[in-house]
Coordinates of C-alpha atoms in Angstrom, one line a residue:
Chain O
M1 CA 39.9 -141.8 0.7
T2 CA 39.9 -138.6 -1.1
A3 CA 37.7 -135.6 -0.8
Y4 CA 37.6 -132.7 -3.2
V5 CA 36.2 -129.7 -1.4
D6 CA 35.5 -127.0 -4.0
A7 CA 38.0 -128.7 -6.2
A8 CA 39.9 -126.5 -8.6
P9 CA 38.3 -126.7 -12.0
A10 CA 40.5 -128.0 -14.7
G11 CA 41.5 -125.0 -16.7
G12 CA 43.8 -123.9 -19.4
P13 CA 46.7 -121.6 -18.9
V14 CA 44.6 -118.5 -19.4
P15 CA 42.4 -117.8 -16.4
A16 CA 38.7 -117.4 -17.0
G17 CA 37.6 -113.8 -17.1
G18 CA 41.1 -112.5 -17.7
E19 CA 41.9 -112.5 -13.9
V20 CA 45.5 -113.2 -13.2
L21 CA 46.2 -115.8 -10.6
A22 CA 49.1 -115.6 -8.2
I23 CA 49.8 -119.3 -8.8
E24 CA 48.3 -121.6 -11.4
T25 CA 49.6 -125.0 -12.1
V26 CA 48.1 -127.6 -14.5
G27 CA 49.1 -131.2 -14.1
L28 CA 52.5 -130.4 -12.7
V29 CA 54.8 -133.3 -12.5
K30 CA 58.4 -133.6 -11.1
R31 CA 60.3 -136.9 -10.9
F32 CA 63.6 -137.7 -9.2
G33 CA 64.8 -140.9 -10.9
S34 CA 62.0 -143.4 -10.4
T35 CA 60.4 -141.4 -7.5
V36 CA 57.5 -139.2 -8.6
A37 CA 57.7 -136.3 -6.1
V38 CA 54.9 -134.2 -7.7
D39 CA 52.3 -136.2 -9.5
G40 CA 49.9 -134.0 -11.4
V41 CA 49.3 -131.0 -9.1
D42 CA 46.6 -128.5 -10.1
L43 CA 46.5 -125.3 -8.2
R44 CA 44.6 -122.0 -8.7
I45 CA 45.7 -119.6 -6.0
P46 CA 44.2 -116.1 -6.3
V47 CA 46.2 -112.9 -5.6
G48 CA 46.2 -111.7 -1.9
G49 CA 45.8 -113.4 1.4
V50 CA 47.5 -116.5 2.8
H51 CA 47.2 -119.9 1.1
G52 CA 48.2 -122.9 3.3
F53 CA 50.0 -125.8 2.0
L54 CA 49.5 -128.7 4.3
G55 CA 51.0 -132.2 4.1
P56 CA 53.5 -134.6 5.7
N57 CA 57.2 -134.5 4.9
G58 CA 57.8 -136.1 1.5
A59 CA 54.3 -135.2 0.3
G60 CA 55.6 -133.0 -2.5
K61 CA 55.1 -129.6 -0.9
T62 CA 58.7 -128.5 -1.1
T63 CA 59.2 -129.8 -4.6
T64 CA 56.1 -128.0 -5.8
I65 CA 57.4 -124.8 -4.3
R66 CA 60.9 -125.2 -5.7
V67 CA 59.3 -125.6 -9.1
L68 CA 57.2 -122.5 -8.6
A69 CA 60.3 -120.5 -7.5
T70 CA 62.2 -121.6 -10.7
L71 CA 64.7 -123.6 -8.7
L72 CA 63.6 -126.9 -10.4
R73 CA 62.3 -127.5 -13.9
P74 CA 59.1 -129.4 -14.0
D75 CA 59.0 -132.7 -16.0
G76 CA 55.4 -132.3 -17.0
G77 CA 52.5 -129.9 -16.9
S78 CA 52.8 -126.2 -16.5
A79 CA 53.2 -123.6 -13.8
R80 CA 52.6 -119.9 -13.9
V81 CA 53.3 -117.3 -11.3
F82 CA 51.3 -114.0 -11.9
G83 CA 50.8 -115.3 -15.5
H84 CA 54.6 -115.8 -16.1
D85 CA 55.7 -119.3 -17.0
V86 CA 58.3 -120.6 -14.6
V87 CA 60.4 -122.2 -17.3
T88 CA 60.2 -119.8 -20.3
D89 CA 59.8 -116.6 -18.3
A90 CA 61.8 -117.5 -15.1
D91 CA 63.4 -114.0 -14.7
A92 CA 60.0 -112.4 -14.5
V93 CA 59.0 -114.9 -11.9
R94 CA 62.1 -114.4 -9.8
A95 CA 61.6 -110.6 -9.8
R96 CA 58.3 -111.1 -8.0
V97 CA 58.8 -114.0 -5.5
S98 CA 60.8 -114.5 -2.4
L99 CA 61.7 -117.6 -0.5
T100 CA 62.2 -118.1 3.2
G101 CA 63.2 -120.7 5.7
Q102 CA 64.4 -124.1 4.5
F103 CA 63.7 -123.0 1.0
A104 CA 66.5 -120.4 1.0
S105 CA 69.0 -119.6 3.7
L106 CA 71.1 -116.6 4.5
D107 CA 74.9 -116.7 4.8
E108 CA 75.3 -117.6 8.5
D109 CA 78.9 -116.4 8.5
L110 CA 78.0 -112.9 7.6
T111 CA 76.2 -110.4 9.9
G112 CA 72.5 -109.7 9.6
A113 CA 73.2 -106.2 8.2
E114 CA 75.7 -107.6 5.6
N115 CA 73.2 -110.2 4.4
L116 CA 70.6 -107.5 3.9
L117 CA 73.1 -105.1 2.2
L118 CA 74.2 -107.9 -0.1
L119 CA 70.6 -108.6 -1.2
A120 CA 69.7 -104.9 -1.5
R121 CA 72.8 -104.3 -3.8
L122 CA 72.0 -107.3 -5.9
L123 CA 68.4 -106.2 -6.2
G124 CA 69.6 -102.9 -7.5
Y125 CA 69.7 -100.5 -4.6
S126 CA 72.5 -97.9 -4.7
R127 CA 75.2 -98.2 -2.1
A128 CA 73.7 -95.5 0.1
S129 CA 70.0 -96.5 -0.3
A130 CA 71.0 -100.2 0.4
R131 CA 72.4 -99.1 3.7
T132 CA 69.2 -97.1 4.5
R133 CA 67.0 -100.0 3.5
A134 CA 69.0 -102.5 5.6
D135 CA 68.8 -100.2 8.6
Q136 CA 65.1 -99.7 8.2
L137 CA 64.4 -103.4 7.9
L138 CA 66.6 -104.2 10.9
S139 CA 64.8 -101.7 13.0
A140 CA 61.3 -102.8 11.9
F141 CA 62.1 -106.4 12.8
G142 CA 63.7 -105.5 16.2
L143 CA 67.2 -106.5 15.1
T144 CA 69.1 -103.2 15.3
A145 CA 71.0 -104.4 18.3
A146 CA 72.0 -107.6 16.5
A147 CA 72.8 -106.0 13.2
G148 CA 76.6 -106.5 13.5
R149 CA 76.4 -110.1 14.8
Q150 CA 76.9 -113.1 12.6
V151 CA 73.6 -114.7 11.7
K152 CA 74.7 -118.1 13.1
Q153 CA 74.7 -116.5 16.6
Y154 CA 71.0 -115.4 16.3
S155 CA 68.3 -117.2 18.3
G156 CA 65.6 -119.1 16.6
G157 CA 63.1 -116.2 16.7
M158 CA 65.7 -113.7 15.5
R159 CA 66.6 -116.1 12.7
R160 CA 63.1 -116.2 11.4
R161 CA 62.8 -112.4 11.6
I162 CA 66.0 -111.7 9.6
D163 CA 64.9 -114.4 7.2
I164 CA 61.6 -112.6 6.6
A165 CA 63.3 -109.2 6.5
A166 CA 65.7 -110.6 3.8
S167 CA 62.7 -111.7 1.7
I168 CA 61.1 -108.2 1.7
V169 CA 64.1 -106.1 0.7
V170 CA 62.1 -105.4 -2.4
R171 CA 58.5 -106.0 -1.6
P172 CA 57.6 -109.3 -3.2
D173 CA 54.2 -110.0 -4.7
L174 CA 54.5 -113.6 -3.5
V175 CA 56.3 -115.0 -0.5
F176 CA 56.9 -118.7 0.0
L177 CA 56.9 -119.0 3.8
D178 CA 58.3 -122.3 5.0
E179 CA 57.3 -123.5 8.4
P180 CA 57.9 -120.0 9.8
T181 CA 57.2 -120.9 13.4
T182 CA 58.7 -124.4 13.8
G183 CA 60.5 -124.6 17.1
L184 CA 59.6 -121.1 18.2
D185 CA 58.3 -120.2 21.7
P186 CA 54.7 -118.9 21.8
R187 CA 55.7 -115.2 22.0
S188 CA 58.1 -115.4 19.0
R189 CA 55.4 -117.4 17.2
N190 CA 52.9 -114.6 17.7
Q191 CA 55.4 -112.1 16.5
V192 CA 55.9 -114.0 13.3
W193 CA 52.2 -114.3 12.8
D194 CA 51.9 -110.6 13.2
V195 CA 54.5 -110.1 10.5
V196 CA 52.7 -112.5 8.2
R197 CA 49.5 -110.5 8.7
A198 CA 51.4 -107.3 8.0
L199 CA 52.8 -108.8 4.8
V200 CA 49.3 -109.6 3.6
A201 CA 48.0 -106.2 4.6
G202 CA 50.8 -104.8 2.5
G203 CA 49.4 -106.6 -0.6
T204 CA 51.7 -109.6 -0.7
T205 CA 50.3 -113.1 -1.4
V206 CA 51.7 -115.6 1.1
L207 CA 52.1 -119.3 0.4
L208 CA 52.5 -120.9 3.8
T209 CA 53.7 -124.4 4.4
T210 CA 53.3 -125.7 7.8
Q211 CA 52.9 -128.9 9.8
Y212 CA 51.1 -127.0 12.6
L213 CA 47.5 -127.3 11.7
D214 CA 46.5 -124.6 14.2
E215 CA 48.9 -122.3 12.4
A216 CA 47.1 -122.9 9.1
D217 CA 43.9 -122.5 10.9
Q218 CA 45.0 -119.1 12.3
L219 CA 46.5 -117.7 9.2
A220 CA 45.3 -119.3 6.0
D221 CA 42.3 -118.1 4.0
R222 CA 42.4 -121.3 2.0
I223 CA 44.3 -124.6 2.4
S224 CA 45.5 -127.2 -0.1
V225 CA 46.2 -130.6 1.5
I226 CA 49.0 -132.4 -0.3
D227 CA 49.8 -136.0 0.0
T228 CA 51.9 -138.4 -2.1
G229 CA 52.5 -135.7 -4.8
R230 CA 48.8 -134.8 -5.3
V231 CA 46.4 -132.2 -4.0
I232 CA 43.9 -134.3 -2.1
A233 CA 41.7 -131.5 -0.8
E234 CA 41.3 -127.8 -1.1
G235 CA 39.1 -125.2 0.6
T236 CA 38.8 -122.8 3.5
P237 CA 39.7 -124.3 6.9
G238 CA 36.0 -124.3 7.7
E239 CA 35.1 -126.1 4.5
L240 CA 37.7 -128.7 5.1
K241 CA 36.4 -129.3 8.6
A242 CA 32.9 -129.5 7.4
S243 CA 33.9 -132.1 4.8
V244 CA 34.9 -134.5 7.6
G245 CA 31.7 -134.4 9.6
S246 CA 30.0 -131.8 11.7
G247 CA 31.9 -132.6 14.8
T248 CA 34.0 -134.9 16.8
L249 CA 33.1 -136.5 20.1
H250 CA 35.9 -137.2 22.6
V251 CA 35.1 -139.1 25.8
R252 CA 37.3 -140.4 28.6
V253 CA 35.8 -143.3 30.6
L254 CA 36.5 -143.3 34.3
D255 CA 37.6 -146.9 34.3
P256 CA 40.0 -147.7 31.4
A257 CA 39.4 -151.4 31.8
R258 CA 35.8 -150.9 30.6
R259 CA 36.7 -148.9 27.5
P260 CA 35.9 -151.7 25.0
E261 CA 32.5 -152.0 26.5
A262 CA 31.9 -148.2 26.2
R263 CA 33.2 -148.3 22.7
Q264 CA 30.7 -151.0 21.6
L265 CA 27.9 -149.1 23.2
L266 CA 28.8 -145.8 21.5
E267 CA 29.1 -147.5 18.1
R268 CA 25.7 -149.1 18.5
V269 CA 24.0 -145.8 19.5
L270 CA 25.8 -143.5 17.2
G271 CA 26.1 -145.8 14.2
V272 CA 29.6 -144.6 13.4
P273 CA 33.0 -146.2 14.0
V274 CA 34.6 -145.2 17.3
T275 CA 38.4 -145.3 17.6
E276 CA 40.5 -146.0 20.7
D277 CA 43.1 -143.2 21.3
G278 CA 46.6 -143.5 22.7
D279 CA 45.2 -142.5 26.1
P280 CA 44.0 -145.8 27.5
A281 CA 40.7 -144.2 28.7
A282 CA 39.9 -142.1 25.6
L283 CA 37.6 -142.8 22.7
T284 CA 37.0 -140.6 19.7
A285 CA 34.2 -140.6 17.2
R286 CA 33.3 -138.4 14.2
V287 CA 29.7 -137.7 14.5
P288 CA 27.7 -136.5 11.5
D289 CA 25.0 -133.8 11.7
G290 CA 22.0 -134.9 13.7
A291 CA 23.6 -137.9 15.3
P292 CA 22.1 -138.9 18.7
T293 CA 25.1 -137.7 20.6
A294 CA 23.2 -136.8 23.8
R295 CA 21.4 -140.1 23.7
A296 CA 24.8 -141.9 23.4
L297 CA 26.1 -140.2 26.5
T298 CA 23.0 -140.9 28.4
A299 CA 23.2 -144.6 27.4
L300 CA 26.8 -144.8 28.8
E301 CA 25.6 -143.4 32.1
E302 CA 22.6 -145.8 32.2
A303 CA 24.9 -148.8 31.5
G304 CA 27.0 -147.8 34.5
L305 CA 29.9 -146.5 32.5
P306 CA 30.7 -143.2 34.1
L307 CA 32.7 -140.7 32.1
A308 CA 35.7 -138.6 33.4
Q309 CA 35.4 -136.1 30.5
F310 CA 33.5 -135.6 27.3
A311 CA 33.8 -132.9 24.6
L312 CA 32.0 -132.3 21.3
G313 CA 33.7 -130.0 18.9
Q314 CA 34.5 -129.1 15.4
P315 CA 37.1 -131.5 14.1
S316 CA 40.6 -130.0 14.3
L317 CA 42.7 -129.9 11.1
D318 CA 44.6 -132.8 12.6
E319 CA 41.4 -134.8 12.3
V320 CA 40.8 -133.5 8.9
F321 CA 44.2 -134.6 7.9
L322 CA 43.7 -138.0 9.4
A323 CA 40.4 -138.4 7.6
L324 CA 41.9 -137.4 4.2
T325 CA 45.1 -139.3 4.3
G326 CA 44.4 -142.1 6.6
R327 CA 47.2 -141.2 8.9
P328 CA 47.8 -138.5 11.5
A329 CA 49.6 -135.4 10.5
D330 CA 52.4 -135.8 13.0
R331 CA 53.2 -139.4 12.2
T332 CA 54.9 -138.5 9.0
P333 CA 57.4 -140.5 7.1
D334 CA 61.0 -139.6 7.5
P335 CA 62.0 -136.9 5.0
E336 CA 65.2 -138.8 4.2
E337 CA 63.2 -141.7 3.0
Q338 CA 61.1 -139.8 0.5
P339 CA 62.9 -137.1 -1.4
Chain T
M1 CA 52.9 -98.1 30.1
T2 CA 54.9 -96.7 33.0
T3 CA 56.4 -98.5 35.9
L4 CA 56.3 -97.3 39.5
D5 CA 59.3 -95.1 39.3
G6 CA 58.1 -93.5 36.1
T7 CA 60.6 -94.9 33.7
R8 CA 59.6 -96.8 30.6
P9 CA 60.3 -100.5 30.8
A10 CA 63.0 -101.8 28.5
V11 CA 61.5 -102.5 25.1
P12 CA 62.0 -106.1 24.2
A13 CA 63.5 -106.7 20.8
A14 CA 60.5 -107.5 18.7
P15 CA 59.2 -106.8 15.2
D16 CA 57.2 -103.6 15.1
T17 CA 54.2 -104.5 12.8
A18 CA 53.6 -100.9 11.9
A19 CA 57.2 -100.4 10.9
V20 CA 57.2 -103.6 8.9
L21 CA 54.2 -102.3 7.0
A22 CA 55.9 -99.0 6.5
A23 CA 59.0 -100.9 5.3
L24 CA 56.9 -102.9 2.8
G25 CA 55.3 -99.7 1.5
S26 CA 58.4 -97.6 1.3
G27 CA 60.8 -99.9 -0.5
E28 CA 62.1 -99.1 -3.9
R29 CA 61.7 -101.5 -6.9
P30 CA 64.9 -100.8 -8.7
R31 CA 66.3 -102.6 -11.6
P32 CA 68.4 -105.6 -10.4
Q33 CA 72.2 -105.4 -10.9
G34 CA 73.6 -106.3 -14.3
P35 CA 75.9 -109.2 -14.9
L36 CA 79.1 -107.4 -14.1
A37 CA 77.8 -105.5 -11.0
A38 CA 76.2 -108.6 -9.6
S39 CA 79.4 -110.6 -10.1
T40 CA 81.3 -107.9 -8.2
T41 CA 78.8 -108.0 -5.4
F42 CA 79.2 -111.8 -5.1
G43 CA 82.9 -111.2 -5.1
W44 CA 82.4 -108.8 -2.2
R45 CA 80.6 -111.5 -0.4
T46 CA 83.6 -113.8 -0.7
L47 CA 85.8 -111.1 0.8
L48 CA 83.3 -110.6 3.6
R49 CA 83.5 -114.3 4.3
I50 CA 87.3 -114.0 4.6
K51 CA 86.8 -111.2 7.1
H52 CA 84.5 -113.3 9.2
V53 CA 86.2 -116.7 8.8
P54 CA 89.9 -115.7 8.6
E55 CA 90.9 -119.3 9.2
Q56 CA 90.4 -119.9 5.5
L57 CA 93.5 -117.9 4.9
F58 CA 95.5 -120.5 6.7
D59 CA 95.4 -122.7 3.6
V60 CA 96.7 -120.0 1.4
T61 CA 99.5 -118.9 3.6
V62 CA 100.8 -121.8 5.7
F63 CA 100.3 -124.5 3.1
P64 CA 102.4 -122.9 0.4
V65 CA 105.2 -122.0 2.9
M66 CA 105.3 -125.6 4.1
L67 CA 105.4 -127.0 0.6
T68 CA 108.2 -124.6 -0.4
L69 CA 110.3 -125.3 2.6
I70 CA 109.9 -129.1 2.5
F71 CA 110.9 -129.3 -1.2
A72 CA 113.6 -126.7 -1.2
Y73 CA 115.5 -128.2 1.8
L74 CA 114.6 -131.9 1.6
F75 CA 115.1 -132.4 -2.1
G76 CA 116.9 -129.3 -3.2
G77 CA 120.4 -130.7 -2.6
A78 CA 119.6 -134.1 -4.1
L79 CA 117.8 -132.7 -7.2
A80 CA 120.0 -129.7 -8.1
G81 CA 123.1 -129.8 -6.0
S82 CA 122.1 -126.9 -3.7
V83 CA 119.1 -125.2 -2.3
E84 CA 119.8 -121.9 -4.2
A85 CA 120.2 -123.7 -7.5
Y86 CA 117.0 -125.7 -7.0
V87 CA 115.0 -122.7 -5.9
Q88 CA 115.6 -121.0 -9.3
F89 CA 114.0 -124.0 -11.1
F90 CA 111.5 -125.0 -8.4
L91 CA 110.0 -121.7 -7.2
P92 CA 107.9 -120.9 -10.3
G93 CA 106.7 -124.5 -10.1
I94 CA 105.8 -124.4 -6.4
L95 CA 104.0 -121.1 -7.1
V96 CA 101.8 -122.9 -9.7
Q97 CA 101.3 -125.9 -7.4
S98 CA 100.3 -123.7 -4.4
I99 CA 97.7 -121.7 -6.4
L100 CA 96.2 -124.7 -8.1
M101 CA 95.8 -126.6 -4.9
I102 CA 93.9 -123.8 -3.3
T103 CA 91.5 -123.3 -6.2
M104 CA 89.6 -126.3 -5.0
Y105 CA 88.3 -124.3 -2.0
T106 CA 86.0 -122.5 -4.5
G107 CA 84.2 -125.8 -5.1
V108 CA 84.2 -126.6 -1.4
A109 CA 82.7 -123.2 -0.5
L110 CA 80.0 -123.6 -3.3
N111 CA 79.0 -127.0 -2.0
T112 CA 78.7 -125.6 1.5
D113 CA 76.4 -122.9 0.1
I114 CA 74.3 -125.7 -1.5
E115 CA 74.2 -127.7 1.7
K116 CA 73.1 -124.7 3.8
G117 CA 70.5 -123.6 1.3
V118 CA 72.3 -120.2 0.6
L119 CA 72.5 -121.1 -3.1
D120 CA 68.8 -121.5 -3.3
R121 CA 68.2 -117.9 -2.2
I122 CA 70.9 -116.8 -4.6
R123 CA 69.3 -118.8 -7.5
S124 CA 65.9 -117.3 -6.8
L125 CA 67.2 -113.8 -7.3
P126 CA 66.5 -111.9 -10.6
V127 CA 70.1 -111.5 -11.5
W128 CA 72.3 -113.0 -14.2
R129 CA 72.6 -116.7 -13.1
P130 CA 76.4 -117.2 -13.6
S131 CA 77.2 -114.1 -11.6
A132 CA 77.2 -116.0 -8.2
L133 CA 79.8 -118.4 -9.6
V134 CA 81.8 -115.8 -11.5
G135 CA 81.8 -113.6 -8.4
A136 CA 83.0 -116.4 -6.1
L137 CA 85.8 -117.2 -8.5
L138 CA 86.7 -113.5 -8.8
G139 CA 86.7 -113.1 -5.0
D140 CA 89.0 -116.1 -4.7
V141 CA 91.5 -114.4 -7.0
V142 CA 92.2 -112.2 -4.0
R143 CA 93.2 -115.3 -2.1
F144 CA 95.4 -116.5 -5.0
V145 CA 97.2 -113.1 -5.1
L146 CA 97.9 -113.4 -1.4
A147 CA 99.2 -116.9 -1.7
S148 CA 101.4 -115.9 -4.7
A149 CA 102.9 -113.0 -2.6
V150 CA 103.6 -115.4 0.2
V151 CA 105.4 -117.9 -2.0
L152 CA 107.4 -115.2 -3.9
C153 CA 108.5 -113.4 -0.8
L154 CA 109.6 -116.7 0.8
G155 CA 111.4 -117.5 -2.5
L156 CA 113.3 -114.3 -2.4
V157 CA 114.5 -115.1 1.2
L158 CA 115.6 -118.5 0.0
G159 CA 117.7 -117.0 -2.8
F160 CA 115.3 -116.9 -5.7
R161 CA 116.3 -114.2 -8.2
P162 CA 113.8 -113.7 -11.0
G163 CA 115.7 -112.7 -14.1
G164 CA 112.5 -111.2 -15.6
G165 CA 112.3 -108.6 -12.9
L166 CA 109.0 -107.2 -11.5
S167 CA 107.3 -107.1 -14.8
G168 CA 108.1 -110.7 -15.6
V169 CA 106.9 -111.8 -12.2
L170 CA 103.6 -109.8 -12.5
A171 CA 103.0 -111.3 -16.0
A172 CA 103.6 -114.8 -14.6
V173 CA 101.2 -114.3 -11.7
G174 CA 98.7 -112.8 -14.1
L175 CA 98.8 -115.8 -16.4
L176 CA 98.6 -118.1 -13.3
L177 CA 95.4 -116.3 -12.1
V178 CA 93.8 -116.6 -15.5
F179 CA 94.4 -120.4 -15.5
A180 CA 93.3 -120.7 -11.9
F181 CA 90.0 -118.9 -12.7
A182 CA 89.4 -121.3 -15.6
L183 CA 90.4 -124.4 -13.5
G184 CA 87.9 -123.2 -10.9
W185 CA 85.0 -124.2 -13.2
I186 CA 86.0 -127.8 -12.7
W187 CA 85.4 -127.5 -9.0
T188 CA 82.2 -125.5 -9.4
Y189 CA 80.9 -128.3 -11.6
L190 CA 82.0 -131.0 -9.1
A191 CA 80.4 -128.9 -6.3
L192 CA 77.1 -129.0 -8.1
R193 CA 77.3 -132.8 -8.8
L194 CA 78.5 -134.1 -5.4
R195 CA 76.7 -134.3 -2.2
T196 CA 79.1 -133.0 0.5
P197 CA 82.0 -130.6 0.8
Q198 CA 84.2 -133.5 1.8
A199 CA 83.4 -135.3 -1.4
V200 CA 84.3 -132.2 -3.4
M201 CA 87.6 -132.0 -1.5
G202 CA 88.3 -135.7 -2.1
W203 CA 87.6 -135.5 -5.8
S204 CA 89.5 -132.3 -6.2
M205 CA 92.6 -133.9 -4.6
M206 CA 92.2 -136.9 -6.9
V207 CA 92.3 -134.6 -9.9
L208 CA 94.9 -132.2 -8.6
M209 CA 97.5 -134.7 -7.3
P210 CA 98.3 -136.3 -10.7
L211 CA 97.8 -133.0 -12.5
T212 CA 100.5 -131.2 -10.4
F213 CA 102.9 -134.1 -9.6
G214 CA 102.6 -135.5 -13.1
S215 CA 104.2 -132.3 -14.5
N216 CA 107.5 -130.6 -14.7
I217 CA 107.0 -128.7 -11.4
F218 CA 109.4 -130.7 -9.3
V219 CA 111.9 -132.3 -11.7
D220 CA 113.0 -132.0 -15.3
P221 CA 110.9 -134.6 -17.3
A222 CA 114.1 -135.7 -19.1
T223 CA 114.8 -138.0 -16.1
M224 CA 111.4 -139.7 -16.4
P225 CA 110.5 -142.9 -18.2
G226 CA 109.3 -142.3 -21.8
W227 CA 105.6 -143.0 -21.3
L228 CA 105.5 -140.6 -18.4
Q229 CA 107.3 -137.9 -20.4
A230 CA 104.5 -138.2 -22.9
V231 CA 101.9 -137.7 -20.2
V232 CA 103.8 -134.8 -18.7
A233 CA 104.2 -133.2 -22.1
V234 CA 100.4 -133.0 -22.7
N235 CA 99.6 -132.0 -19.2
P236 CA 98.3 -128.3 -19.3
V237 CA 100.0 -127.7 -15.9
S238 CA 103.4 -128.5 -17.6
S239 CA 102.7 -125.8 -20.2
L240 CA 101.7 -123.4 -17.4
V241 CA 104.8 -124.1 -15.4
T242 CA 107.0 -123.7 -18.5
A243 CA 105.3 -120.4 -19.3
V244 CA 105.6 -119.1 -15.7
R245 CA 109.3 -120.1 -15.5
G246 CA 109.9 -118.4 -18.8
L247 CA 108.2 -115.2 -17.7
V248 CA 109.8 -114.9 -14.3
H249 CA 113.3 -115.6 -15.7
G250 CA 112.8 -113.2 -18.6
E251 CA 113.0 -116.0 -21.2
A252 CA 110.9 -116.3 -24.3
A253 CA 107.7 -118.1 -23.4
G254 CA 105.3 -116.9 -26.1
S255 CA 104.1 -120.3 -27.4
D256 CA 103.5 -121.7 -23.9
V257 CA 101.7 -118.6 -22.8
L258 CA 99.3 -118.9 -25.8
L259 CA 98.9 -122.6 -25.1
V260 CA 97.9 -121.8 -21.5
L261 CA 95.5 -119.2 -22.6
G262 CA 94.0 -121.7 -25.0
W263 CA 93.6 -124.2 -22.2
A264 CA 91.9 -121.6 -20.1
V265 CA 89.4 -120.6 -22.8
A266 CA 88.7 -124.3 -23.5
L267 CA 88.1 -125.1 -19.8
V268 CA 85.6 -122.2 -19.5
A269 CA 84.0 -122.9 -22.8
V270 CA 83.3 -126.6 -21.9
L271 CA 82.8 -126.4 -18.2
G272 CA 81.0 -123.1 -18.0
P273 CA 77.9 -124.3 -19.9
L274 CA 78.0 -127.7 -18.2
T275 CA 78.1 -126.0 -14.8
M276 CA 75.3 -123.6 -15.6
R277 CA 73.1 -126.3 -17.0
R278 CA 73.5 -128.2 -13.7
Y279 CA 73.1 -124.9 -11.7
G280 CA 69.8 -124.1 -13.3
N281 CA 68.1 -127.4 -12.3
R282 CA 69.8 -128.6 -9.2
A283 CA 67.6 -130.8 -7.0

């Protein structure tokens, strides 16, 4: 079950019209032993905005990003970042990209300030201007009070902030943002989202990987869905949702014992498959445009099957994911099993 | 926003989006550090780590003291008649043994960096790639110097009298540091191949134990069986110990010094490229 929404055209290394893409891969392949982690990924990601990378653990997201960041050499195909080949022109790529999160950690034994100083020095700041830059970033990220503390003592939210601060010591043209809000409370999550929007406003292209579909929905201009080493769909969040069907009907019957009856009736009237959810009273159906949804609900009532709740909405990205991969986004294989 | 008594509420620590934007706009885009400067910066990081995790100095101070005391007092009498007599022979050897044993922590530290993902950030920086490893090895030289000082001071207390004087001792320590730096590339290579710091430690011990004990550190090889003498003779650690003994006691050691320098160059020439190939494409 694959759906190509506005699939990337197969193109050569030179972008049409001379426009330089932030990321362009053609048939990218990376193997680990007999495991094919990335199996022919084609990406054309324009400069600017947030591009979401969605997929279960082991889908090949991380491997693709590690190739794009010059940490791994591809086994096949090609990858260019701002027109620079990741293998033959790796230094030029490194000068323009930054990694965050699981992709690249800070030294936990050093303080936040020392980590920033170290990076600023390596990136070419003089001793004095490195100090100024570190102070400026610490203050912008609300970390001045924690500047002298070891990073391992930081809270989850502070950790993400110092992490993002570290990746913008020199303003990168492309940031690989790895699950930036996993495990954060809602307030810290909103703060990180604000920072991501600030990055984009500052002209940086962000490649965001996430398992939270609402995060991709909130931030991403376009999304690539990756599964088993391939891009299985690509488009705006709206396009992806539209590709699945115009809406999703959720109903909860009052008497769970009569759910199978309600299911049969709905399937007959709607003419689409209806699935039984984990909730013993709930049923879900993807309803195409113009489906007789109202008639189906009325039929339930006429058959003496009262409902506790019903809702008709756009499919969530979770449902998109389910439709594309045949399994829910959160029931992902163990990352240890699939490198 | 003001509260009832007119004071401003405490500002929660939070990123200031406007300031983040300002920081993004105002940063410099300087040229990244060159190979030498970057190596020095990575060396500085190793020193910062010593400041924050001083426990790692335990290995370079207590361990050599323990080794020296155990061998001098337990075996000194049996091996050379008296502690003083044995110390003259044994101290240069235990100096070598102590430094070589602690070189393996370079590999352990590198593997920890890999495990924690620090290496991936370092590898994604636009600086000369070997600088992280060269810097770590250079930073560790500070630990080696400290351990050498501890062993030499203890030796002086135990009656060690270097005939070569200060200059002889400094030359010996210098040669030892060069060899230790070169040997470090074995551990960086292992660190890039093995999965855990514990595995690096285990493998390092497996290499170091025969290398140091199968040498002329503890006893004169003349007392060993013939096949073992042959092994000891080709062991680079034996050449190193002979050279260090010669230098501290002010005896001619030219050919051994050259041999040790040759070994050091060979180690770096072979393991440096192997390590860097591994470093460039680590999964």
